[in-house]
Amino acid sequence: MSQLSTVDATFLHAETGTTRAHIAGLGIVDAGSCPGGRLTVPLVAGLVRDRAHLAARPLRQRLVQVPLGLDHPYWEDDPDFEPERHITEIGLPAPGTERQLADIVGMLHEQPLDLTRPLWELVLIQGLHGGLTAVYVKVHHAAVDGVMAAETLAALLDLTPEPRDVPADEEAPARAPGVLDMVGTGLLRAALHPVRSAVSMARTAPYLDDVPGLSSIPGMGLVSAAVQGALRRPGTPRAPRMSAPPTPFNLPIGRRRSVAFGELPLAAVKEIRRGLGGSVNDVVMALCATALRQWLDKRGDLPDRPLVTAVPVSLRRGGAAAEPGNQLSLMTAPLATHVPDPAERYAAVRRDMDVAKRRFTRSSGAWVRDVTGLLPAPLAGAVTRLALQAAPAFSVRPVNLMISNVPGPQIPLYLCGAKVLGYYPISVVTDVSGGLNITVFSYAGKVHVGIVACRDLIPDPSEIVDHLVDALDELKALSRE
């Protein structure tokens, strides 16, 4: 028996008419070694049926609502679970180009998941140029974070074309508590909520300027520093006062999505890291800074101050590594798109990311959990949706966009015998986080880039992928000087 955490529930509440709170991935596979040379729905459904217990929550568990919304929902195994209900197959019209694939994936990503059954869908997309098959799979963020999603996918993949043996499912089906138990627990938690909320506020107070948007409020840094001093926690680097400038992708988002994907050689990224210093993540952030600078400058919309980016950070370490649900936080940092010189821009990105990481390490990143726990469960859903809908009307702009970097395996993997050639992550856009999201996933010697945007604001994000390629060439040349 398990229940949504406050962070999980926030993703569930974030669903609105224009916001979809699921994350997805697009795999490109060579199905030539599959039985019959084709990846089919029955083949994938059989695999999921045999291995669903290896990643139970995202694959076979459904939500059970607490009466009157007194508490956050529970998870239980779906007694009617049939993988075939979650898997469909479509075909691209000839010639099956990447642009056609991106358009189809954008439309698939617009569609909400059915909240009455396990929160995932998989679509086989046949007819891709070169005889390849695309596999689009999405899962609700209430069920998994990015790292857990990758682990769930790994449960379905093999190291060779021959499937591995997996242990049999010997666990009894998980069931949610009875109605009376759920109501009783919900009433007890509601009674104790003022105490828990006060504790959460006390834990958050030293790091209020870590919360996106609050660092731009005059005096917030001094308040945080004063609380840290009172608690004898001096030495934490002061958060820069960041105010997200207006951009074309920070307008109210619509329902439609546009998608683009591409890849960069991981060896080149590591070469830049060795030549210029820093980490692989620093290189990724610098590439994004250059690409966004070019995109904005071309449109005459380049701000004269840095963008503000939110960077998801996994908290899956130590005892939290095996915990279900979302174990993540957000780190905010300036992104030096305003710096014209490439060397100075890279140095600024390294410096800003170093300060952000040192602050994050000091605070442990717990503010997301604490902030989402401030409201009692009966009010959390309505307040979250109201905040998302009100943000555009009041020009609330805590950050400009989200950029995420997820490390993956560097060896080829196989799905039902089909070799996975590439995997492109596709995430979430909202009015609060911005209408543009860039996520990268390293796999088998490549850095796979997935971009999702509001189609009304950025109809064709593939231009940003092209700028990332240009940015890589620029930093490679700089690293060799």
Coordinates of C-alpha atoms in Angstrom, one line a residue:
M1 CA 0.0 0.0 0.0
S2 CA 1.4 3.4 -0.9
Q3 CA 0.0 6.9 -1.2
L4 CA 0.9 10.0 -3.3
S5 CA 3.3 12.3 -1.6
T6 CA 2.6 16.0 -1.6
V7 CA 5.0 16.4 -4.5
D8 CA 3.3 13.6 -6.5
A9 CA -0.1 15.1 -5.8
T10 CA 1.1 18.5 -7.1
F11 CA 1.8 17.0 -10.5
L12 CA -1.6 15.4 -10.4
H13 CA -3.2 18.8 -9.6
A14 CA -1.3 20.6 -12.3
E15 CA -3.5 19.2 -15.0
T16 CA -5.4 22.0 -16.6
G17 CA -6.9 22.6 -20.0
T18 CA -3.5 23.7 -21.3
T19 CA -1.1 21.8 -19.1
R20 CA -0.4 18.1 -19.3
A21 CA 1.7 16.8 -16.5
H22 CA 3.1 13.7 -18.1
I23 CA 6.7 13.0 -19.2
A24 CA 7.6 10.9 -22.2
G25 CA 10.3 9.4 -24.3
L26 CA 10.8 8.7 -28.0
G27 CA 12.8 5.6 -28.8
I28 CA 14.1 4.8 -32.3
V29 CA 14.6 1.1 -32.8
D30 CA 15.7 -1.3 -35.5
A31 CA 13.1 -4.1 -35.4
G32 CA 14.9 -6.2 -38.0
S33 CA 15.9 -8.8 -35.3
C34 CA 12.4 -9.0 -33.8
P35 CA 10.4 -12.2 -34.6
G36 CA 9.0 -11.6 -38.1
G37 CA 11.2 -8.5 -38.4
R38 CA 8.5 -6.2 -36.9
L39 CA 7.8 -4.8 -33.5
T40 CA 4.1 -5.4 -32.8
V41 CA 1.5 -4.7 -30.2
P42 CA 1.2 -8.3 -29.1
L43 CA 5.0 -8.6 -28.7
V44 CA 5.3 -5.5 -26.6
A45 CA 2.2 -6.3 -24.5
G46 CA 3.6 -9.8 -23.7
L47 CA 6.8 -8.2 -22.5
V48 CA 5.0 -5.7 -20.3
R49 CA 2.8 -8.5 -18.9
D50 CA 5.8 -10.6 -18.0
R51 CA 7.8 -7.7 -16.4
A52 CA 5.2 -5.3 -15.0
H53 CA 6.0 -6.4 -11.5
L54 CA 9.6 -5.2 -11.9
A55 CA 8.2 -1.6 -12.0
A56 CA 4.7 -2.0 -10.5
R57 CA 3.6 1.5 -9.8
P58 CA 4.0 3.1 -13.2
L59 CA 2.9 0.0 -15.2
R60 CA 0.1 -1.7 -13.4
Q61 CA -1.1 0.4 -10.5
R62 CA -4.0 2.9 -10.6
L63 CA -5.1 5.7 -8.4
V64 CA -7.8 5.4 -5.8
Q65 CA -9.4 8.6 -4.7
V66 CA -10.1 9.4 -1.0
P67 CA -13.8 10.4 -0.5
L68 CA -14.4 14.2 -0.4
G69 CA -10.7 14.7 -1.4
L70 CA -9.8 14.6 2.4
D71 CA -6.4 13.2 1.6
H72 CA -4.1 12.5 -1.3
P73 CA -5.0 9.4 -3.5
Y74 CA -3.6 5.9 -2.9
W75 CA -2.1 3.4 -5.3
E76 CA -3.4 -0.1 -5.9
D77 CA -2.8 -2.8 -8.5
D78 CA -5.5 -2.6 -11.2
P79 CA -7.5 -5.8 -11.1
D80 CA -8.4 -5.3 -14.7
F81 CA -4.9 -4.6 -15.9
E82 CA -4.4 -5.5 -19.6
P83 CA -1.2 -4.1 -21.3
E84 CA -3.0 -4.2 -24.7
R85 CA -5.3 -1.4 -23.4
H86 CA -2.3 0.9 -23.1
I87 CA -0.5 0.1 -26.4
T88 CA -1.5 1.2 -29.9
E89 CA 0.1 1.2 -33.3
I90 CA 0.0 3.9 -36.0
G91 CA 1.8 4.4 -39.3
L92 CA 3.6 7.4 -40.8
P93 CA 2.7 8.3 -44.4
A94 CA 5.6 8.0 -46.8
P95 CA 8.3 9.1 -46.8
G96 CA 8.3 8.9 -43.0
T97 CA 10.6 11.8 -42.2
E98 CA 11.8 13.0 -38.8
R99 CA 9.7 16.1 -39.3
Q100 CA 6.6 14.0 -39.8
L101 CA 7.5 12.0 -36.7
A102 CA 8.0 15.1 -34.6
D103 CA 4.6 16.4 -35.7
I104 CA 2.9 13.1 -34.7
V105 CA 4.7 13.0 -31.4
G106 CA 3.6 16.6 -30.7
M107 CA 0.0 15.6 -31.2
L108 CA 0.4 12.5 -29.0
H109 CA 2.0 14.6 -26.3
E110 CA -1.0 17.0 -26.2
Q111 CA -3.4 14.2 -25.2
P112 CA -4.1 13.6 -21.5
L113 CA -3.8 10.2 -19.8
D114 CA -6.8 8.4 -18.5
L115 CA -6.6 8.9 -14.7
T116 CA -8.9 5.9 -14.0
R117 CA -6.3 3.3 -15.0
P118 CA -2.5 2.8 -14.8
L119 CA -1.0 6.1 -15.9
W120 CA 1.0 5.2 -19.0
E121 CA 0.6 4.8 -22.8
L122 CA 2.8 3.4 -25.5
V123 CA 2.5 4.0 -29.2
L124 CA 4.4 2.1 -31.9
I125 CA 4.9 4.4 -34.9
Q126 CA 5.7 2.4 -38.0
G127 CA 6.9 3.6 -41.4
L128 CA 9.9 5.7 -40.3
H129 CA 12.4 6.3 -43.1
G130 CA 15.0 3.5 -43.3
G131 CA 12.6 0.8 -42.1
L132 CA 13.0 1.9 -38.5
T133 CA 10.2 2.0 -35.8
A134 CA 9.6 4.8 -33.3
V135 CA 8.3 4.0 -29.8
Y136 CA 6.6 6.8 -28.0
V137 CA 5.9 6.1 -24.3
K138 CA 4.5 8.5 -21.7
V139 CA 3.8 8.2 -18.0
H140 CA 2.3 10.7 -15.6
H141 CA 4.7 12.7 -13.5
A142 CA 2.5 11.9 -10.4
A143 CA 3.8 8.3 -10.7
V144 CA 7.5 8.8 -11.5
D145 CA 10.3 11.3 -11.7
G146 CA 12.8 11.3 -14.6
V147 CA 15.2 8.8 -13.0
M148 CA 12.4 6.4 -12.0
A149 CA 11.0 6.7 -15.5
A150 CA 14.4 5.6 -16.9
E151 CA 14.5 2.7 -14.4
T152 CA 11.0 1.7 -15.4
L153 CA 12.1 1.6 -19.1
A154 CA 15.2 -0.4 -18.1
A155 CA 12.9 -3.1 -16.7
L156 CA 11.6 -3.6 -20.2
L157 CA 15.0 -3.6 -21.9
D158 CA 17.7 -6.2 -22.3
L159 CA 21.5 -6.1 -22.9
T160 CA 21.3 -8.5 -25.8
P161 CA 18.7 -9.3 -28.5
E162 CA 17.9 -12.4 -26.5
P163 CA 15.5 -11.6 -23.6
R164 CA 16.9 -12.2 -20.1
D165 CA 15.2 -14.4 -17.5
V166 CA 13.3 -12.4 -14.9
P167 CA 12.0 -13.5 -11.5
A168 CA 8.4 -14.5 -11.3
D169 CA 5.9 -12.2 -9.6
E170 CA 5.3 -13.7 -6.1
E171 CA 3.8 -10.6 -4.4
A172 CA 0.2 -10.4 -3.5
P173 CA -1.7 -7.6 -5.4
A174 CA -1.5 -4.3 -3.6
R175 CA -4.8 -2.9 -2.4
A176 CA -5.8 0.6 -1.2
P177 CA -7.2 0.9 2.3
G178 CA -10.9 0.7 2.8
V179 CA -13.1 3.8 2.6
L180 CA -13.4 4.2 6.4
D181 CA -9.7 3.8 6.9
M182 CA -9.0 6.4 4.2
V183 CA -11.5 8.8 5.7
G184 CA -10.1 8.3 9.2
T185 CA -6.5 8.8 8.2
G186 CA -7.5 11.9 6.1
L187 CA -9.3 13.5 9.1
L188 CA -6.4 12.8 11.4
R189 CA -3.9 14.3 8.9
A190 CA -6.1 17.3 8.5
A191 CA -6.2 17.9 12.2
L192 CA -2.4 17.6 12.4
H193 CA -1.7 19.7 9.3
P194 CA -1.1 23.0 11.1
V195 CA 1.8 21.5 13.0
R196 CA 3.3 19.9 9.9
S197 CA 2.8 23.1 8.0
A198 CA 4.6 25.1 10.6
V199 CA 7.5 22.6 10.6
S200 CA 7.7 22.8 6.7
M201 CA 7.7 26.6 6.9
A202 CA 10.5 26.6 9.5
R203 CA 12.6 24.2 7.3
T204 CA 12.0 26.4 4.2
A205 CA 12.7 29.8 5.8
P206 CA 16.5 29.7 5.5
Y207 CA 16.3 29.0 1.8
L208 CA 13.4 31.1 0.7
D209 CA 15.5 32.7 -2.0
D210 CA 16.0 29.2 -3.5
V211 CA 12.3 29.2 -4.4
P212 CA 11.9 30.3 -8.1
G213 CA 10.7 33.8 -8.3
L214 CA 11.3 34.7 -4.6
S215 CA 15.0 35.6 -5.2
S216 CA 13.9 38.6 -7.3
I217 CA 12.0 40.1 -4.3
P218 CA 14.0 42.9 -2.7
G219 CA 15.4 41.8 0.7
M220 CA 14.6 38.1 0.3
G221 CA 18.3 37.2 0.3
L222 CA 18.8 39.2 3.5
V223 CA 15.9 37.4 5.2
S224 CA 17.3 34.0 4.2
A225 CA 20.8 35.0 5.3
A226 CA 19.5 36.3 8.7
V227 CA 17.6 33.0 9.3
Q228 CA 20.7 31.0 8.4
G229 CA 22.7 33.0 10.8
A230 CA 20.2 32.6 13.6
L231 CA 20.2 28.8 13.0
R232 CA 24.0 28.9 12.8
R233 CA 24.2 27.9 9.2
P234 CA 26.5 30.6 7.8
G235 CA 28.6 30.1 4.7
T236 CA 25.9 29.3 2.3
P237 CA 26.5 31.2 -1.0
R238 CA 24.1 34.1 -1.5
A239 CA 21.6 33.4 -4.3
P240 CA 21.9 36.0 -7.0
R241 CA 18.9 38.2 -7.4
M242 CA 17.3 36.8 -10.5
S243 CA 14.4 38.2 -12.4
A244 CA 13.3 36.3 -15.5
P245 CA 13.2 38.6 -18.5
P246 CA 10.3 38.5 -21.0
T247 CA 10.8 36.2 -24.0
P248 CA 8.6 34.8 -26.8
F249 CA 8.2 31.5 -24.9
N250 CA 7.1 33.2 -21.7
L251 CA 3.6 34.1 -22.8
P252 CA 0.4 32.2 -21.9
I253 CA 0.7 28.6 -23.3
G254 CA -2.0 26.9 -25.3
R255 CA -3.1 23.3 -25.6
R256 CA -1.0 22.3 -28.6
R257 CA 2.6 21.1 -28.5
S258 CA 5.6 21.1 -30.9
V259 CA 8.5 18.7 -30.5
A260 CA 12.0 18.4 -31.9
F261 CA 14.8 16.0 -31.3
G262 CA 18.4 15.6 -32.2
E263 CA 21.7 14.2 -31.0
L264 CA 25.3 15.3 -30.2
P265 CA 28.4 13.2 -29.8
L266 CA 29.1 12.6 -26.2
A267 CA 32.8 12.4 -27.0
A268 CA 32.8 16.0 -28.2
V269 CA 31.0 17.1 -25.1
K270 CA 33.7 15.4 -22.9
E271 CA 36.4 16.9 -25.1
I272 CA 35.0 20.4 -24.3
R273 CA 34.8 19.6 -20.6
R274 CA 38.5 18.5 -20.6
G275 CA 39.6 21.6 -22.6
L276 CA 37.6 24.2 -20.8
G277 CA 37.0 22.7 -17.4
G278 CA 33.8 22.1 -15.5
S279 CA 31.4 19.1 -15.8
V280 CA 29.4 17.5 -18.6
N281 CA 26.3 19.4 -17.2
D282 CA 28.2 22.7 -17.4
V283 CA 28.8 22.0 -21.1
V284 CA 25.2 21.1 -21.7
M285 CA 24.1 24.3 -20.0
A286 CA 26.6 26.4 -22.0
L287 CA 25.4 24.8 -25.2
C288 CA 21.8 25.7 -24.4
A289 CA 22.8 29.2 -23.5
T290 CA 24.5 29.7 -26.9
A291 CA 21.6 28.1 -28.8
L292 CA 19.0 30.2 -27.0
R293 CA 21.1 33.3 -27.5
Q294 CA 21.2 32.7 -31.3
W295 CA 17.4 31.9 -31.4
L296 CA 16.4 35.0 -29.5
D297 CA 18.9 37.3 -31.2
K298 CA 17.6 36.2 -34.7
R299 CA 14.1 37.4 -33.6
G300 CA 15.3 40.6 -32.0
D301 CA 14.2 39.4 -28.6
L302 CA 17.5 38.8 -26.9
P303 CA 17.3 40.2 -23.3
D304 CA 20.1 42.3 -21.9
R305 CA 20.2 40.2 -18.8
P306 CA 20.5 36.4 -18.2
L307 CA 17.6 34.1 -18.6
V308 CA 16.6 32.2 -15.5
T309 CA 16.5 28.5 -15.8
A310 CA 15.1 25.8 -13.5
V311 CA 17.2 22.6 -13.4
P312 CA 15.5 19.5 -12.0
V313 CA 17.8 17.6 -9.6
S314 CA 17.3 14.0 -8.4
L315 CA 17.3 13.4 -4.7
R316 CA 17.6 9.6 -5.2
R317 CA 20.6 9.0 -3.0
G318 CA 21.1 7.1 0.3
G319 CA 17.8 5.9 1.8
A320 CA 15.7 7.7 -0.9
A321 CA 17.2 5.8 -3.8
A322 CA 14.6 3.0 -3.7
E323 CA 11.6 5.1 -2.6
P324 CA 8.7 5.3 -5.1
G325 CA 7.3 8.5 -6.5
N326 CA 9.0 11.8 -7.1
Q327 CA 12.3 12.3 -5.3
L328 CA 13.3 15.5 -7.0
S329 CA 13.9 19.2 -6.4
L330 CA 14.6 22.3 -8.5
M331 CA 17.8 24.3 -8.7
T332 CA 17.5 27.7 -10.3
A333 CA 20.4 29.5 -11.9
P334 CA 21.1 32.4 -14.4
L335 CA 21.8 31.4 -17.9
A336 CA 24.3 33.7 -19.6
T337 CA 22.5 34.3 -22.9
H338 CA 23.3 38.0 -22.7
V339 CA 27.1 37.5 -22.8
P340 CA 28.4 37.9 -26.4
D341 CA 31.9 36.4 -26.1
P342 CA 31.9 32.5 -26.1
A343 CA 34.7 32.1 -23.6
E344 CA 33.2 34.6 -21.2
R345 CA 29.8 33.0 -21.6
Y346 CA 31.1 29.6 -20.8
A347 CA 33.0 30.9 -17.8
A348 CA 29.8 32.7 -16.6
V349 CA 27.8 29.4 -17.0
R350 CA 30.4 27.5 -15.0
R351 CA 30.4 30.1 -12.2
D352 CA 26.7 30.4 -12.0
M353 CA 26.2 26.6 -11.9
D354 CA 28.8 26.3 -9.2
V355 CA 27.1 28.8 -7.0
A356 CA 23.7 27.1 -7.6
K357 CA 25.1 23.6 -6.8
R358 CA 26.8 24.7 -3.6
R359 CA 23.6 26.4 -2.4
F360 CA 21.6 23.3 -3.4
T361 CA 24.0 21.0 -1.5
R362 CA 23.8 23.2 1.6
S363 CA 20.0 23.2 1.6
S364 CA 19.6 19.5 0.5
G365 CA 16.9 20.7 -2.0
A366 CA 14.1 19.9 0.4
W367 CA 12.2 23.1 -0.3
V368 CA 10.0 21.5 -3.0
R369 CA 8.7 18.9 -0.6
D370 CA 8.2 21.5 2.1
V371 CA 6.5 24.1 -0.1
T372 CA 4.1 21.5 -1.6
G373 CA 3.2 20.4 2.0
L374 CA 2.1 23.8 3.2
L375 CA -1.5 23.3 2.0
P376 CA -3.9 20.7 3.4
A377 CA -4.9 18.0 0.9
P378 CA -8.5 19.2 0.5
L379 CA -7.3 22.6 -0.7
A380 CA -4.1 21.7 -2.6
G381 CA -5.7 20.8 -5.9
A382 CA -7.9 23.9 -6.2
V383 CA -5.1 26.2 -5.1
T384 CA -2.5 24.6 -7.5
R385 CA -4.9 24.9 -10.5
L386 CA -5.9 28.4 -9.6
A387 CA -2.2 29.4 -9.3
L388 CA -1.4 27.9 -12.7
Q389 CA -4.3 29.6 -14.4
A390 CA -3.7 33.0 -12.7
A391 CA 0.0 33.1 -13.5
P392 CA -0.5 34.4 -17.1
A393 CA -3.0 37.1 -16.0
F394 CA -0.6 38.5 -13.4
S395 CA 2.5 38.1 -15.6
V396 CA 4.0 35.7 -13.0
R397 CA 7.4 34.5 -14.5
P398 CA 9.5 32.7 -11.9
V399 CA 11.8 31.1 -14.6
N400 CA 12.1 31.3 -18.3
L401 CA 12.5 27.6 -19.0
M402 CA 13.5 24.2 -17.7
I403 CA 16.7 22.4 -18.8
S404 CA 17.3 18.9 -17.6
N405 CA 20.3 16.5 -18.0
V406 CA 19.7 12.8 -17.3
P407 CA 22.7 10.4 -17.6
G408 CA 21.9 7.1 -19.2
P409 CA 23.6 3.8 -20.1
Q410 CA 26.5 3.9 -22.5
I411 CA 25.8 0.4 -23.9
P412 CA 23.2 -0.6 -26.5
L413 CA 19.9 -1.9 -25.2
Y414 CA 17.2 -4.0 -26.9
L415 CA 13.4 -4.0 -26.7
C416 CA 11.8 -7.3 -27.7
G417 CA 15.0 -8.0 -29.7
A418 CA 14.9 -4.6 -31.4
K419 CA 18.0 -2.6 -31.0
V420 CA 17.4 0.9 -29.4
L421 CA 19.3 3.3 -31.6
G422 CA 18.3 6.5 -29.8
Y423 CA 16.1 7.7 -26.9
Y424 CA 14.8 11.3 -26.8
P425 CA 13.2 12.6 -23.6
I426 CA 10.1 14.8 -23.8
S427 CA 9.0 16.7 -20.7
V428 CA 6.5 19.2 -19.5
V429 CA 5.7 22.9 -20.2
T430 CA 3.5 25.1 -18.1
D431 CA 2.7 28.8 -17.7
V432 CA 4.9 28.9 -14.6
S433 CA 7.9 27.1 -15.9
G434 CA 7.8 28.5 -19.4
G435 CA 6.6 27.3 -22.8
L436 CA 9.9 25.7 -23.6
N437 CA 11.6 22.6 -22.1
I438 CA 15.0 21.1 -23.1
T439 CA 15.9 17.7 -21.8
V440 CA 18.9 15.7 -22.7
F441 CA 19.7 12.0 -22.1
S442 CA 23.0 10.4 -22.7
Y443 CA 22.9 6.9 -24.2
A444 CA 25.4 4.7 -26.1
G445 CA 27.9 7.5 -26.8
K446 CA 25.4 10.2 -27.8
V447 CA 23.7 13.1 -26.1
H448 CA 20.0 12.8 -27.2
V449 CA 18.2 16.1 -27.0
G450 CA 14.4 16.3 -26.7
I451 CA 12.6 19.7 -26.9
V452 CA 9.0 20.3 -26.3
A453 CA 7.3 23.7 -26.6
C454 CA 3.9 25.3 -26.8
R455 CA 3.2 25.2 -30.5
D456 CA 1.5 28.6 -30.4
L457 CA 4.8 30.2 -29.1
I458 CA 7.4 28.1 -30.9
P459 CA 5.9 26.3 -33.9
D460 CA 9.2 24.7 -34.9
P461 CA 11.8 24.0 -32.1
S462 CA 14.0 22.1 -34.5
E463 CA 15.8 25.4 -35.1
I464 CA 17.0 25.3 -31.5
V465 CA 18.5 21.8 -32.2
D466 CA 20.3 23.3 -35.2
H467 CA 21.7 26.0 -33.0
L468 CA 22.9 23.4 -30.4
V469 CA 24.9 21.8 -33.2
D470 CA 26.4 25.2 -34.0
A471 CA 27.1 25.8 -30.3
L472 CA 29.0 22.5 -30.1
D473 CA 31.2 23.4 -33.0
E474 CA 31.9 26.8 -31.4
L475 CA 32.9 25.3 -28.0
K476 CA 35.0 22.6 -29.6
A477 CA 37.0 25.2 -31.5
L478 CA 37.3 27.2 -28.2
S479 CA 38.5 24.2 -26.3
R480 CA 41.3 23.5 -28.8
E481 CA 42.8 27.0 -28.7

